[in-house]
């Protein structure tokens, strides 16, 4: 696989259609609420972020996922994704995201009636269904009855096609948001504030360093063949147990697990010096306000180690 296949955009070239920028900007609750209310046409309550760029692993052997913007209010759990490339998997990906979010936000012992309304929204810079619609909404319904019978299971999947040539069915605010996605021209209070927030963020050295860390780690993980850059770990069955992190470039391409027996039983394919450097990077990222999940993804450290580092920085 050629190196160019792993290239990320330069920091200066990023815009709202890049998931890193989108997920960081949507940490602004005012902007996030405005966007959601424009799309869903409902009032959003008190937003609680379940962290942006959220790495979600339901159980060790399950497929892990990364969510751009993952949040809930009193009634709903909502996942919003900026999608700039069409891999042809969005319908089933939406299904998996909703199932994972239901499990993640429903405590043990809950009743089924306690399940929140569950929305997955993909903002696409392409037409995912090739029908020209600017807005596709999907809910489960009966196929046999001539009048629609909705299952009313509380799930909704929405796909925005920002390339649609006919935006007449959209209200003005949402239509001008589509224009901003396509042309980067801010014409409303919302898009002007969005644009200004992105501009300010791109002047911040910490944000730039965060992106460099994120992109370099994602490239490493992609080289190791993990879909969407999520390092979920491999169980090798070897006597020494597990090693997360692959030693690539060797003739057999094997070496799954290096330097076992270190403190906490963790070796992420790092020599001791590199491991200490990863800890220092994790301390810095935590001090910037990143979530443990983001730091674990960005440094390749196990989540439990990052949590311990956050609680007791001097222990490691």
PDB file of N, CA and C in Angstrom, residues 24 27 49-55 210 282 285-299 303 306-307 310:
ATOM      1  N   UNK A  24     -14.508  19.064  16.934  1.00  0.00           N
ATOM      2  CA  UNK A  24     -13.990  20.037  17.898  1.00  0.00           C
ATOM      3  C   UNK A  24     -14.912  21.261  17.978  1.00  0.00           C
ATOM      4  N   UNK A  27     -18.137  21.013  19.999  1.00  0.00           N
ATOM      5  CA  UNK A  27     -18.057  21.038  21.459  1.00  0.00           C
ATOM      6  C   UNK A  27     -18.670  22.311  22.015  1.00  0.00           C
ATOM      7  N   UNK A  49     -22.368  16.035  26.580  1.00  0.00           N
ATOM      8  CA  UNK A  49     -21.532  15.347  25.609  1.00  0.00           C
ATOM      9  C   UNK A  49     -21.038  14.029  26.186  1.00  0.00           C
ATOM     10  N   UNK A  50     -21.167  12.982  25.389  1.00  0.00           N
ATOM     11  CA  UNK A  50     -20.579  11.700  25.736  1.00  0.00           C
ATOM     12  C   UNK A  50     -19.231  11.623  25.034  1.00  0.00           C
ATOM     13  N   UNK A  51     -18.570  12.774  24.990  1.00  0.00           N
ATOM     14  CA  UNK A  51     -17.279  13.091  24.369  1.00  0.00           C
ATOM     15  C   UNK A  51     -17.369  13.073  22.855  1.00  0.00           C
ATOM     16  N   UNK A  52     -16.706  14.066  22.211  1.00  0.00           N
ATOM     17  CA  UNK A  52     -16.592  14.075  20.763  1.00  0.00           C
ATOM     18  C   UNK A  52     -15.435  13.190  20.366  1.00  0.00           C
ATOM     19  N   UNK A  53     -15.437  12.755  19.106  1.00  0.00           N
ATOM     20  CA  UNK A  53     -14.474  11.754  18.633  1.00  0.00           C
ATOM     21  C   UNK A  53     -14.430  10.621  19.667  1.00  0.00           C
ATOM     22  N   UNK A  54     -15.602  10.131  20.038  1.00  0.00           N
ATOM     23  CA  UNK A  54     -15.756   9.165  21.116  1.00  0.00           C
ATOM     24  C   UNK A  54     -15.459   7.755  20.624  1.00  0.00           C
ATOM     25  N   UNK A  55     -14.480   7.120  21.263  1.00  0.00           N
ATOM     26  CA  UNK A  55     -14.153   5.735  20.933  1.00  0.00           C
ATOM     27  C   UNK A  55     -15.035   4.822  21.777  1.00  0.00           C
ATOM     28  N   UNK A 210      -2.715  19.004  18.645  1.00  0.00           N
ATOM     29  CA  UNK A 210      -3.656  17.912  18.864  1.00  0.00           C
ATOM     30  C   UNK A 210      -3.969  17.202  17.546  1.00  0.00           C
ATOM     31  N   UNK A 282       0.212  12.083  26.934  1.00  0.00           N
ATOM     32  CA  UNK A 282      -1.120  11.899  27.512  1.00  0.00           C
ATOM     33  C   UNK A 282      -1.387  12.938  28.598  1.00  0.00           C
ATOM     34  N   UNK A 285      -2.225  16.200  26.846  1.00  0.00           N
ATOM     35  CA  UNK A 285      -3.538  16.193  26.216  1.00  0.00           C
ATOM     36  C   UNK A 285      -4.652  16.260  27.256  1.00  0.00           C
ATOM     37  N   UNK A 286      -4.465  15.566  28.402  1.00  0.00           N
ATOM     38  CA  UNK A 286      -5.458  15.635  29.474  1.00  0.00           C
ATOM     39  C   UNK A 286      -5.557  17.043  30.033  1.00  0.00           C
ATOM     40  N   UNK A 287      -4.414  17.718  30.140  1.00  0.00           N
ATOM     41  CA  UNK A 287      -4.418  19.084  30.661  1.00  0.00           C
ATOM     42  C   UNK A 287      -5.123  20.058  29.728  1.00  0.00           C
ATOM     43  N   UNK A 288      -5.230  19.685  28.425  1.00  0.00           N
ATOM     44  CA  UNK A 288      -5.940  20.530  27.453  1.00  0.00           C
ATOM     45  C   UNK A 288      -7.451  20.301  27.503  1.00  0.00           C
ATOM     46  N   UNK A 289      -7.885  19.317  28.300  1.00  0.00           N
ATOM     47  CA  UNK A 289      -9.307  19.056  28.419  1.00  0.00           C
ATOM     48  C   UNK A 289      -9.829  17.924  27.580  1.00  0.00           C
ATOM     49  N   UNK A 290      -8.944  17.154  26.914  1.00  0.00           N
ATOM     50  CA  UNK A 290      -9.404  16.019  26.131  1.00  0.00           C
ATOM     51  C   UNK A 290      -9.937  14.937  27.051  1.00  0.00           C
ATOM     52  N   UNK A 291     -10.875  14.150  26.550  1.00  0.00           N
ATOM     53  CA  UNK A 291     -11.425  13.048  27.318  1.00  0.00           C
ATOM     54  C   UNK A 291     -10.412  11.902  27.369  1.00  0.00           C
ATOM     55  N   UNK A 292     -10.539  11.007  28.352  1.00  0.00           N
ATOM     56  CA  UNK A 292      -9.656   9.835  28.400  1.00  0.00           C
ATOM     57  C   UNK A 292      -9.714   9.010  27.127  1.00  0.00           C
ATOM     58  N   UNK A 293     -10.924   8.888  26.516  1.00  0.00           N
ATOM     59  CA  UNK A 293     -11.046   8.096  25.295  1.00  0.00           C
ATOM     60  C   UNK A 293     -10.242   8.716  24.160  1.00  0.00           C
ATOM     61  N   UNK A 294     -10.314  10.053  24.017  1.00  0.00           N
ATOM     62  CA  UNK A 294      -9.554  10.726  22.974  1.00  0.00           C
ATOM     63  C   UNK A 294      -8.061  10.567  23.191  1.00  0.00           C
ATOM     64  N   UNK A 295      -7.632  10.704  24.451  1.00  0.00           N
ATOM     65  CA  UNK A 295      -6.203  10.587  24.760  1.00  0.00           C
ATOM     66  C   UNK A 295      -5.715   9.168  24.499  1.00  0.00           C
ATOM     67  N   UNK A 296      -6.526   8.175  24.870  1.00  0.00           N
ATOM     68  CA  UNK A 296      -6.144   6.788  24.620  1.00  0.00           C
ATOM     69  C   UNK A 296      -5.990   6.538  23.130  1.00  0.00           C
ATOM     70  N   UNK A 297      -6.920   7.083  22.338  1.00  0.00           N
ATOM     71  CA  UNK A 297      -6.839   6.906  20.890  1.00  0.00           C
ATOM     72  C   UNK A 297      -5.626   7.622  20.312  1.00  0.00           C
ATOM     73  N   UNK A 298      -5.350   8.829  20.812  1.00  0.00           N
ATOM     74  CA  UNK A 298      -4.271   9.631  20.261  1.00  0.00           C
ATOM     75  C   UNK A 298      -2.880   9.173  20.632  1.00  0.00           C
ATOM     76  N   UNK A 299      -2.757   8.439  21.751  1.00  0.00           N
ATOM     77  CA  UNK A 299      -1.428   8.022  22.215  1.00  0.00           C
ATOM     78  C   UNK A 299      -1.199   6.524  22.116  1.00  0.00           C
ATOM     79  N   UNK A 303      -7.011   2.539  27.744  1.00  0.00           N
ATOM     80  CA  UNK A 303      -7.904   3.487  28.392  1.00  0.00           C
ATOM     81  C   UNK A 303      -7.742   3.471  29.908  1.00  0.00           C
ATOM     82  N   UNK A 306      -4.855   5.602  30.930  1.00  0.00           N
ATOM     83  CA  UNK A 306      -5.127   7.034  30.802  1.00  0.00           C
ATOM     84  C   UNK A 306      -6.000   7.517  31.954  1.00  0.00           C
ATOM     85  N   UNK A 307      -6.995   6.715  32.328  1.00  0.00           N
ATOM     86  CA  UNK A 307      -7.865   7.088  33.456  1.00  0.00           C
ATOM     87  C   UNK A 307      -7.054   7.181  34.748  1.00  0.00           C
ATOM     88  N   UNK A 310      -5.079  10.316  34.681  1.00  0.00           N
ATOM     89  CA  UNK A 310      -5.903  11.492  34.930  1.00  0.00           C
ATOM     90  C   UNK A 310      -6.179  11.656  36.428  1.00  0.00           C
TER      91      UNK A 310
END
